[in-house]
Coordinates of C-alpha atoms and ligand atoms in Angstrom, one line a residue:
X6 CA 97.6 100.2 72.5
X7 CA 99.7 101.8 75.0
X8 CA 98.3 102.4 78.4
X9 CA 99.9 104.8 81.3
X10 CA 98.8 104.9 84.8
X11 CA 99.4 108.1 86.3
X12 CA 99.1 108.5 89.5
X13 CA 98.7 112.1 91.4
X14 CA 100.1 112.9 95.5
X15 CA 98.5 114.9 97.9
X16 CA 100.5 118.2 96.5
X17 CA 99.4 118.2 92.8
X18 CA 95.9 117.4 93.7
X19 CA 95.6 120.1 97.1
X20 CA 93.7 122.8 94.8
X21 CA 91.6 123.9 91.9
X22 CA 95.1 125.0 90.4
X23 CA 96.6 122.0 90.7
X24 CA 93.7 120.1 89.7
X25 CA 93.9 122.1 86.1
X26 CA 98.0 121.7 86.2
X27 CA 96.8 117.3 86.3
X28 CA 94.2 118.1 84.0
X29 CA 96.8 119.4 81.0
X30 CA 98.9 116.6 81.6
X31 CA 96.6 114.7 81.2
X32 CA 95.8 116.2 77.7
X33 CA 98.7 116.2 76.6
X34 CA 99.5 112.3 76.0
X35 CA 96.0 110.1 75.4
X36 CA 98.0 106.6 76.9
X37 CA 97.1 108.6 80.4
X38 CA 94.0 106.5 80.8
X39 CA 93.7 105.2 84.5
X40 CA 94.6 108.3 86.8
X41 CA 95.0 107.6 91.0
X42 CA 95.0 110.2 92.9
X43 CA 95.7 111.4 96.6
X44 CA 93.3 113.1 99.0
X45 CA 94.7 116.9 98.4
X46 CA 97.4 117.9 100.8
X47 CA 99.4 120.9 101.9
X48 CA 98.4 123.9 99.8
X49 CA 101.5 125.8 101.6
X50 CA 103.8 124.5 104.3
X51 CA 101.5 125.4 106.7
X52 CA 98.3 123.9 105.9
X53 CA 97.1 120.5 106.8
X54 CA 96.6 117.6 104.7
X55 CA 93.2 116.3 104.4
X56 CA 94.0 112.7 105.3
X57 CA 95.3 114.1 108.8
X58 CA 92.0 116.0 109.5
X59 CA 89.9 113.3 108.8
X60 CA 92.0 111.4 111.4
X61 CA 91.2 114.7 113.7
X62 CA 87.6 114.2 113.2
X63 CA 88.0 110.5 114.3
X64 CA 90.0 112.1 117.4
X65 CA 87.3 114.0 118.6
X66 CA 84.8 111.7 118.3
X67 CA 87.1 109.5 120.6
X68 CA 87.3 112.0 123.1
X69 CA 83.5 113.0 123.0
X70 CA 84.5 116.6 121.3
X71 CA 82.2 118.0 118.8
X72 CA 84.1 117.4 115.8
X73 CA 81.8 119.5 113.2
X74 CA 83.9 122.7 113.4
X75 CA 86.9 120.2 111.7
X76 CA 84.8 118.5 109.3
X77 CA 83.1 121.6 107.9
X78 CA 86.8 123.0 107.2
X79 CA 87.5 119.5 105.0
X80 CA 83.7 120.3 103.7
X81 CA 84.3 124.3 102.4
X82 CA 88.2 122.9 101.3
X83 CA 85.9 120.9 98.7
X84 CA 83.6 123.4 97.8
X85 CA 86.0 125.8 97.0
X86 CA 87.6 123.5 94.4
X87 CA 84.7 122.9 93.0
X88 CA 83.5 126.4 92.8
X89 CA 87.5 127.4 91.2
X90 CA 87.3 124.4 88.9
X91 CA 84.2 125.6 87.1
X92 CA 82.4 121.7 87.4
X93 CA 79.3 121.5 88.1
X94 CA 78.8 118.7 90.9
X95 CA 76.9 118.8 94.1
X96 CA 79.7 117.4 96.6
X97 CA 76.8 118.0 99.9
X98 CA 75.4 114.3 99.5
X99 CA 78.5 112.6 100.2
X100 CA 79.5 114.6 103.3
X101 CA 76.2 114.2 104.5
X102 CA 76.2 110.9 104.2
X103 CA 79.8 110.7 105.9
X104 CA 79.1 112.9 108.4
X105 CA 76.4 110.3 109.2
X106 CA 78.4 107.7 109.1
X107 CA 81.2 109.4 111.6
X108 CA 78.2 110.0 113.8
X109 CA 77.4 106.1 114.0
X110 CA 80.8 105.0 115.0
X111 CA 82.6 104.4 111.2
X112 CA 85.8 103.0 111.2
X113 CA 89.5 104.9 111.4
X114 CA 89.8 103.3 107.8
X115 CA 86.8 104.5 106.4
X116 CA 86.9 108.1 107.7
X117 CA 90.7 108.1 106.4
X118 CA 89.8 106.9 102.9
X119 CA 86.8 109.6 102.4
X120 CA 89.5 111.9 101.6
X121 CA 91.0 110.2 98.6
X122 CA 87.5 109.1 98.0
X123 CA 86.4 112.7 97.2
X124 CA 89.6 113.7 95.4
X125 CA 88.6 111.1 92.8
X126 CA 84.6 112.4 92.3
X127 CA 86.0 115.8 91.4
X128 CA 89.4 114.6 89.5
X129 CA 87.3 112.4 87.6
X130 CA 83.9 114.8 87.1
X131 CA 86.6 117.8 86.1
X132 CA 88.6 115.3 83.7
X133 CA 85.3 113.5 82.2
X134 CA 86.5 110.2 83.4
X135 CA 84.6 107.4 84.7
X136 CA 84.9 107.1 88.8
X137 CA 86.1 103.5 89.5
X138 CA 85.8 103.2 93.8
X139 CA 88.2 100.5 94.8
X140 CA 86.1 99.2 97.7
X141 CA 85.0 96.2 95.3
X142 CA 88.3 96.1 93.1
X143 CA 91.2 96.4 95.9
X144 CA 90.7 93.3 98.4
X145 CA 92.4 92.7 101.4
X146 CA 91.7 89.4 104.1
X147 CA 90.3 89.2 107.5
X148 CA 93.0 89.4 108.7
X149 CA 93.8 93.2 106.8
X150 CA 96.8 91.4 104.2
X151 CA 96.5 93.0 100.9
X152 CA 95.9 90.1 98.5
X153 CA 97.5 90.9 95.2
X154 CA 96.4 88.1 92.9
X155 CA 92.8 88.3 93.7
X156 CA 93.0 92.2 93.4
X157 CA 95.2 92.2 90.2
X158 CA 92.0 89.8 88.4
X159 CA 89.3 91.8 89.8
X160 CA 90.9 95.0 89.1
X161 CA 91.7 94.3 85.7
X162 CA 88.6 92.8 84.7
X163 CA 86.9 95.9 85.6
X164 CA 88.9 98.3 84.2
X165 CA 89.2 96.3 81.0
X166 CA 85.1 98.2 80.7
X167 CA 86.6 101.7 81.3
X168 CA 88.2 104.0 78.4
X169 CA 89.4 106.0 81.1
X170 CA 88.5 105.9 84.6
X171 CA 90.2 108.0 87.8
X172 CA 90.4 105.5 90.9
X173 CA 90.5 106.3 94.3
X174 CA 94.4 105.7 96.2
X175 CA 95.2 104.2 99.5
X176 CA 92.3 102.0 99.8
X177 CA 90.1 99.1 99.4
X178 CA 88.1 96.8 101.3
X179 CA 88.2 93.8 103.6
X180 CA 85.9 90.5 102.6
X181 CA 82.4 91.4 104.9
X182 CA 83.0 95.1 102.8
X183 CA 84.4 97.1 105.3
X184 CA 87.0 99.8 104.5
X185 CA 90.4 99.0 105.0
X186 CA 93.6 101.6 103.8
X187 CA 97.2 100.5 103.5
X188 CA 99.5 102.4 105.8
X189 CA 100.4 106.3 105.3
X190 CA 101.5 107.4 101.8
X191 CA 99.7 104.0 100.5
X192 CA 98.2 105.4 97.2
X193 CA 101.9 105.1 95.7
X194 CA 100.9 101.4 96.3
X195 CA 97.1 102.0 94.4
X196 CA 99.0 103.4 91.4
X197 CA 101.1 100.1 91.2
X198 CA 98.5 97.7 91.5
X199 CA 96.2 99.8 88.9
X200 CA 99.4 99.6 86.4
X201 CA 99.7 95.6 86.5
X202 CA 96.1 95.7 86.4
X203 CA 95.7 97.3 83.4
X204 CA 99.9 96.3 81.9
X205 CA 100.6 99.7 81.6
X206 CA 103.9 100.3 79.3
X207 CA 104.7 103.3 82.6
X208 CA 103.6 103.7 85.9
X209 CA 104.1 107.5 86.0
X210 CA 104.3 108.9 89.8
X211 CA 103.4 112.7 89.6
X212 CA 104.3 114.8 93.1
X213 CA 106.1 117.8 94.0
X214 CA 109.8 117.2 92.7
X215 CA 111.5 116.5 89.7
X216 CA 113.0 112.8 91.0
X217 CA 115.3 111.6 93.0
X218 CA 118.4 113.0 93.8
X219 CA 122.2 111.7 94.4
X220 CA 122.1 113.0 98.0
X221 CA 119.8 114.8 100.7
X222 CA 120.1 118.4 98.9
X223 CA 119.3 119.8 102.3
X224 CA 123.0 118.2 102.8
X225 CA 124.4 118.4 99.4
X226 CA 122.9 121.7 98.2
X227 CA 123.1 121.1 94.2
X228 CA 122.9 117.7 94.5
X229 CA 122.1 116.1 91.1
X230 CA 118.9 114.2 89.9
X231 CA 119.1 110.7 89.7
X232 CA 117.5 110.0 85.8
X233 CA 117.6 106.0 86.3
X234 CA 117.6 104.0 88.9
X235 CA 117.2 100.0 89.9
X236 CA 114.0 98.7 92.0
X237 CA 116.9 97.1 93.9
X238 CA 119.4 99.8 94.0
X239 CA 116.3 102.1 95.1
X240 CA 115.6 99.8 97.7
X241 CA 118.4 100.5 99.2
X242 CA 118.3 104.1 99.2
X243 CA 115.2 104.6 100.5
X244 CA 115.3 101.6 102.9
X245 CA 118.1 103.8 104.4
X246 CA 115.7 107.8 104.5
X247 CA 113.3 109.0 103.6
X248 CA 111.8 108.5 100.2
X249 CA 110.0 110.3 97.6
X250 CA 107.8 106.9 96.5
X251 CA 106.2 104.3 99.2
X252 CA 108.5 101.7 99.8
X253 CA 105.4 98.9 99.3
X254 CA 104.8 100.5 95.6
X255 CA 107.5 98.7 94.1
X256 CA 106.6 95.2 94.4
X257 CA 103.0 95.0 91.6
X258 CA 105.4 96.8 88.8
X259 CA 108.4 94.6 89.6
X260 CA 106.6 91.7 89.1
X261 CA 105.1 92.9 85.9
X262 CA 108.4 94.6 84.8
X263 CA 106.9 98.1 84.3
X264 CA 109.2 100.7 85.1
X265 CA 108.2 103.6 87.4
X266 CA 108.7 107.3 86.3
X267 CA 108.9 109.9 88.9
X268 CA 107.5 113.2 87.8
X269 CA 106.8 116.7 88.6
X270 CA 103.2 118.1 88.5
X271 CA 104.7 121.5 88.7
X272 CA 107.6 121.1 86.2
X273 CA 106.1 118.3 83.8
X274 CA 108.6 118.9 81.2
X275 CA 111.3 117.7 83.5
X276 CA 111.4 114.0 82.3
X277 CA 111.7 113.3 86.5
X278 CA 113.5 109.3 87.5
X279 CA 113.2 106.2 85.6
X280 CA 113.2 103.5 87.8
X281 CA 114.1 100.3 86.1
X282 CA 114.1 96.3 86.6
X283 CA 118.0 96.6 85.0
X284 CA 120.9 98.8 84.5
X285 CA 121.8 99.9 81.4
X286 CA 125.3 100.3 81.0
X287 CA 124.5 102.6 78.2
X288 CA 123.2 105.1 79.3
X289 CA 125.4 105.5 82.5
X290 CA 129.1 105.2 83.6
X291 CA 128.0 106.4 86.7
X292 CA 129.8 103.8 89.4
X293 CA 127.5 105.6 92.3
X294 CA 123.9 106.1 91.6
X295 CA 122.9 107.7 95.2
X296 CA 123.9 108.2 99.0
X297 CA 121.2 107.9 101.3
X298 CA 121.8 107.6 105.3
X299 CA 120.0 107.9 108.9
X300 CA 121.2 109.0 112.2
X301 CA 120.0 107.6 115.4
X302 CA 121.1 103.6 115.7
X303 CA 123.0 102.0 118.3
X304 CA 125.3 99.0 118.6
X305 CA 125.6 96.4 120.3
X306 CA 128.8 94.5 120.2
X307 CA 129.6 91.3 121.5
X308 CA 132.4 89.5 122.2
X309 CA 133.4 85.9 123.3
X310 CA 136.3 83.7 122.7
X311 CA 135.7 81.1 120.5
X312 CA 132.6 82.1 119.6
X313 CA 133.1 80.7 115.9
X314 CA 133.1 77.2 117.1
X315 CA 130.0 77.5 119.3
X316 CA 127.2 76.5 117.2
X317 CA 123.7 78.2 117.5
X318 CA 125.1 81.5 119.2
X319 CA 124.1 84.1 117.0
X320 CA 120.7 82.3 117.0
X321 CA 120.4 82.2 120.6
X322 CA 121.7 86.0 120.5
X323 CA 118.9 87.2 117.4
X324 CA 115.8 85.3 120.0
X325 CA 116.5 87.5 122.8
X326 CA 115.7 90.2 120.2
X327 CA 112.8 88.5 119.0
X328 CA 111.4 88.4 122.5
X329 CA 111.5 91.9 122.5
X330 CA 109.9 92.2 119.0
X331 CA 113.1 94.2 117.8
X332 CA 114.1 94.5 114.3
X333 CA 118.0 95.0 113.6
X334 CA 119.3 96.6 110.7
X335 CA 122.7 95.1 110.4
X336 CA 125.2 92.1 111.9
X337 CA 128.8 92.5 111.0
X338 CA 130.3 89.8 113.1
X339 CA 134.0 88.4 113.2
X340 CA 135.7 85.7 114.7
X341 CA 134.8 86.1 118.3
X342 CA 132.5 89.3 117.6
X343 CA 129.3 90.1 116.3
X344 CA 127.7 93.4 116.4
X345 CA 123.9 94.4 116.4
X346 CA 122.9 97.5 115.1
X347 CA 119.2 98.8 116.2
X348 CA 117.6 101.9 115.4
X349 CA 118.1 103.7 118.4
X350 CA 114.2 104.4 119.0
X351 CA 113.4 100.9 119.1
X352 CA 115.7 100.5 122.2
X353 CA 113.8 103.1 124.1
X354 CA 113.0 102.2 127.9
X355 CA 114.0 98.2 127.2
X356 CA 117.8 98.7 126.6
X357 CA 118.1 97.5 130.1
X358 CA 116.7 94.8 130.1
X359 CA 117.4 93.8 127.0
X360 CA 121.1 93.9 128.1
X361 CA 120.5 92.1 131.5
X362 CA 118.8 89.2 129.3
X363 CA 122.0 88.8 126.7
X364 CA 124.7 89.2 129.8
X365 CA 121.9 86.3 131.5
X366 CA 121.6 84.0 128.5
X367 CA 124.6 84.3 126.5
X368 CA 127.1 84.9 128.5
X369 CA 129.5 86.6 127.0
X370 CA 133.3 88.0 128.2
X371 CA 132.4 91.2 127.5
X372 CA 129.0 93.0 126.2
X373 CA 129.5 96.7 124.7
X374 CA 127.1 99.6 123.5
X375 CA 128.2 102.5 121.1
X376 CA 124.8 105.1 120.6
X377 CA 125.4 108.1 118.2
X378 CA 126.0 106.2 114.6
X379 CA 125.1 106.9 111.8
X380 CA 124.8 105.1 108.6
X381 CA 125.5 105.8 105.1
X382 CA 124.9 103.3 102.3
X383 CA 126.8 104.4 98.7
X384 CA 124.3 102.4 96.4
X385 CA 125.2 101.6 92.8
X386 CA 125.0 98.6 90.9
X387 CA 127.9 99.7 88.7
X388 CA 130.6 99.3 91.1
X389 CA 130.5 95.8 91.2
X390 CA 132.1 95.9 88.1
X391 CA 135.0 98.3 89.2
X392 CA 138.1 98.4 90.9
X393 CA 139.1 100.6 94.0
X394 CA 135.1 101.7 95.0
X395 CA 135.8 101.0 98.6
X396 CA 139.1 102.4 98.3
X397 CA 138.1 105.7 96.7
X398 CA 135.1 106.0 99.4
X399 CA 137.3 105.1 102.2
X400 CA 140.0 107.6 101.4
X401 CA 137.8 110.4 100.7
X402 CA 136.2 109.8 104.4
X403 CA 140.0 109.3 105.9
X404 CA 140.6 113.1 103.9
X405 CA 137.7 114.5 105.4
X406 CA 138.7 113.9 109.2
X407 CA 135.6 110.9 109.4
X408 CA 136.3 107.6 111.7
X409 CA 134.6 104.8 110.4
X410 CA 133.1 102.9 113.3
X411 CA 131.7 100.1 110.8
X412 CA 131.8 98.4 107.5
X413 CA 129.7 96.5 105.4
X414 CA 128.9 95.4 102.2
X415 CA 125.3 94.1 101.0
X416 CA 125.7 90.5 99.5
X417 CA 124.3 92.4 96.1
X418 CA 127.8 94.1 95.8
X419 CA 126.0 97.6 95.2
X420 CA 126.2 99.2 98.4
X421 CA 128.7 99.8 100.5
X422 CA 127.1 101.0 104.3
X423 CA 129.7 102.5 106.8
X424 CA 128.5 103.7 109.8
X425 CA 129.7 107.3 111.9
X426 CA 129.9 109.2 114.2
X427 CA 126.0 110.7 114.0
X428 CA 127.9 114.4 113.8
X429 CA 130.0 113.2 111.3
X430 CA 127.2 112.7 109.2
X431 CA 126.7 115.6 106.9
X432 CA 130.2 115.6 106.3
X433 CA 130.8 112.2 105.2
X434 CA 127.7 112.2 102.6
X435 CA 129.4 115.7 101.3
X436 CA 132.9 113.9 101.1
X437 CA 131.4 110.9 99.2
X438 CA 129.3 113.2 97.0
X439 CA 132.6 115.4 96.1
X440 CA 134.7 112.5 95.5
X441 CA 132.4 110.2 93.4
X442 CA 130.0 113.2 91.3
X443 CA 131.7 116.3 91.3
X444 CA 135.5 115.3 90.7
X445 CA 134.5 112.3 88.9
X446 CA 132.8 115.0 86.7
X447 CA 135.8 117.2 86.7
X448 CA 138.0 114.7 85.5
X449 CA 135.9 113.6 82.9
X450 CA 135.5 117.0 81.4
X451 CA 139.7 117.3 81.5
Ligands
LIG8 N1 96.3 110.4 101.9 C1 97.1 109.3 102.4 C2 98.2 109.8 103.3 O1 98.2 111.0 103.6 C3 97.6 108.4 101.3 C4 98.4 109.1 100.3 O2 98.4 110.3 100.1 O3 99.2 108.4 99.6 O4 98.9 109.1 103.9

């Protein structure tokens, strides 16, 4: 029989209205059995989400503040719900009992989870669901890595005894029992593992917008919603900006090819992103799929002669950044060249030294560093199949007035990442929106 996981963020779960908004959803299609949900966030822009005042209780407690005047705002946040939900359930137990536990020194990870923790007692009182807590289900090592196997047979085992059952997101447990969450955001990653769990035919991902979309609408203002999308072509949008799903949540569903639908609490008839193991030529001629990009890297460019026919120098060059525990994001080299590019951030207060230590060790004939780029991937796995994809994006950046400072292509052939001027930016993601979605669309109508 047909089973969806659907899993709820912080913004469709942040009050008794949203609550009721998950609760017809629910209703309305019976394959919703396993439901993971966040701990509630932001009721308007304003507010704060409960995760982050948990943390601030934590804070306090740090700093030997009295941190009851914080925890008895996450306490009447609760109540409230209850109270608008019409349940009946006595929430006092459990915040005494973590309020106890605060008081005798409990964990970062376990004060963090309580939120998602409570989320799930009244989602799951208010939908008539069984609660399922994680703690004994989602298993990580001593050493805090997530083990997926083991969790995958536990999980599914155990759900296998539940018609329907709402579970906790973001955490689980470590092997003497102790709390442990995955990193911010990490119930996305909950609501994939409960899908392979259970081989759900749809891991649905409800939050606060209708999809993805082609481009940053805060850049491109109309910008249109992507309706499928690769794992791998998403991987590279998101790997680039920010992104609407967890970047972790893709791997359990991958693996068990279950595709991942983005959805809409507040628009559920919107049928959201489809994010797929494979294209389908099908349904799209799209050659583009997105544009995604970040400001803020550097480079570092290197040059000396004969550099090709010294062996080991780009290895020698990558272990000075190793000693400094930096991470680059990409290596165009050419014949007597290569060129690092960092984010930016991670250079702060060692660029230096960092420099000193390549000039030292490598030795090269000249050592150069460009700050200010920014870079812009054009993802889509349907331009490896056409002609004049590059030439087309590289025009329509000449015919806005951009200078491309780099090139390069992934090895996948479905992104093509140049890299700008960082106040070029917004203009070169609205020239390669025009060019490849609005004229392309044009022309197709004529
Ligand atoms: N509540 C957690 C956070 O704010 C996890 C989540 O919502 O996915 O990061």
């Amino acid at each position: 029989m047909d089973i969806k996981v659907a899993k709820f963020g912080g913004s469709s779960v942040a009050d008794a209205m949203q609550v009721k908004k998950v609760g017809e959803i629910i209703a309305a299609d019976p394959a919703r059995k396993f439901i993971v949900v966040s701990a509630p966030g932001k009721r308007f822009p304003d507010d704060s989400k409960m995760t982050d005042l948990l943390y601030l209780c934590k804070t306090h407690i740090e700093h030997n503040v009295p941190f009851h005047q914080v925890f008895q705002v996450i306490w009447d946040r609760f109540k409230i719900m209850i109270m608008n939900l019409g349940i009946d359930l006595d929430i006092d137990p459990y915040f005494v009992e973590i309020r106890s536990m605060l008081e005798n020194g409990a964990t970062n990870d376990y004060i963090a989870s309580r939120g998602e923790f409570l989320s799930a007692i009244v989602v799951s009182k208010y939908l008539g669901f069984d609660f399922v807590d994680p703690k004994d289900y989602v298993k990580f090592d001593e050493n805090g890595k997530f083990l997926a196997e083991e969790t995958n047979t536990a999980l599914g085992e155990e759900l296998k005894k539940h018609k329907n059952a709402v579970i906790p997101g973001f955490y689980g447990a470590l092997p003497d029992g102790s709390i442990k969450t995955f990193s911010r955001g990490g119930s996305d990653i909950t609501g994939a593992i409960v899908a392979r769990a259970v081989g759900a035919s749809v891991y649905e991902n409800w939050t606060d917008v209708s999809g993805f979309l082609m481009a940053d609408p805060r850049i491109v203002p109309n910008a249109k919603p992507i309706s499928r999308v690769t794992y791998k072509e998403l991987r590279e949008l998101s790997y680039m900006g920010a992104s609407v799903l967890h970047d972790e949540a893709i791997f359990p569903v991958k693996e068990a090819n279950i595709p991942i639908n983005i959805r809409n609490t507040n628009e559920p008839e919107h049928p959201g992103t489809m994010i797929v193991e494979e294209p389908d030529p099908e349904v799209s001629d799209e050659v583009i799929t997105g544009i995604s990009g970040h400001k803020g890297f550097t480079v570092i460019h290197v040059y000396k002669d004969n550099m090709n026919s010294e062996v080991g120098f780009v290895k020698r060059v990558l272990a000075i950044l190793e000693n400094y525990d930096i991470s680059f994001e990409h290596l165009p080299s050419g014949i007597d060249t290569v060129s690092i590019v960092i984010a930016t951030q991670k250079l702060e207060g060692i660029l230096g030294d960092l420099l000193d230590d390549i000039q030292k060790k490598i030795n090269p004939d000249t050592l150069e560093v460009h700050a200010n780029l920014a870079l812009i991937a054009t993802v889509g796995c349907g331009m490896n199949r056409k002609k004049g994809v590059a030439a087309t994006l590289f025009n329509s950046l000449y015919q806005a007035d951009v200078n491309i400072r780099m090139i390069d292509q992934g090895s996948g052939e479905m992104n093509i990442i140049v890299g700008v001027e960082d106040e070029d930016f917004e203009k070169a993601i609205k020239a390669i929106y025009d060019t490849f979605v609005v004229e392309k669309a044009l022309k197709d109508k004529n």
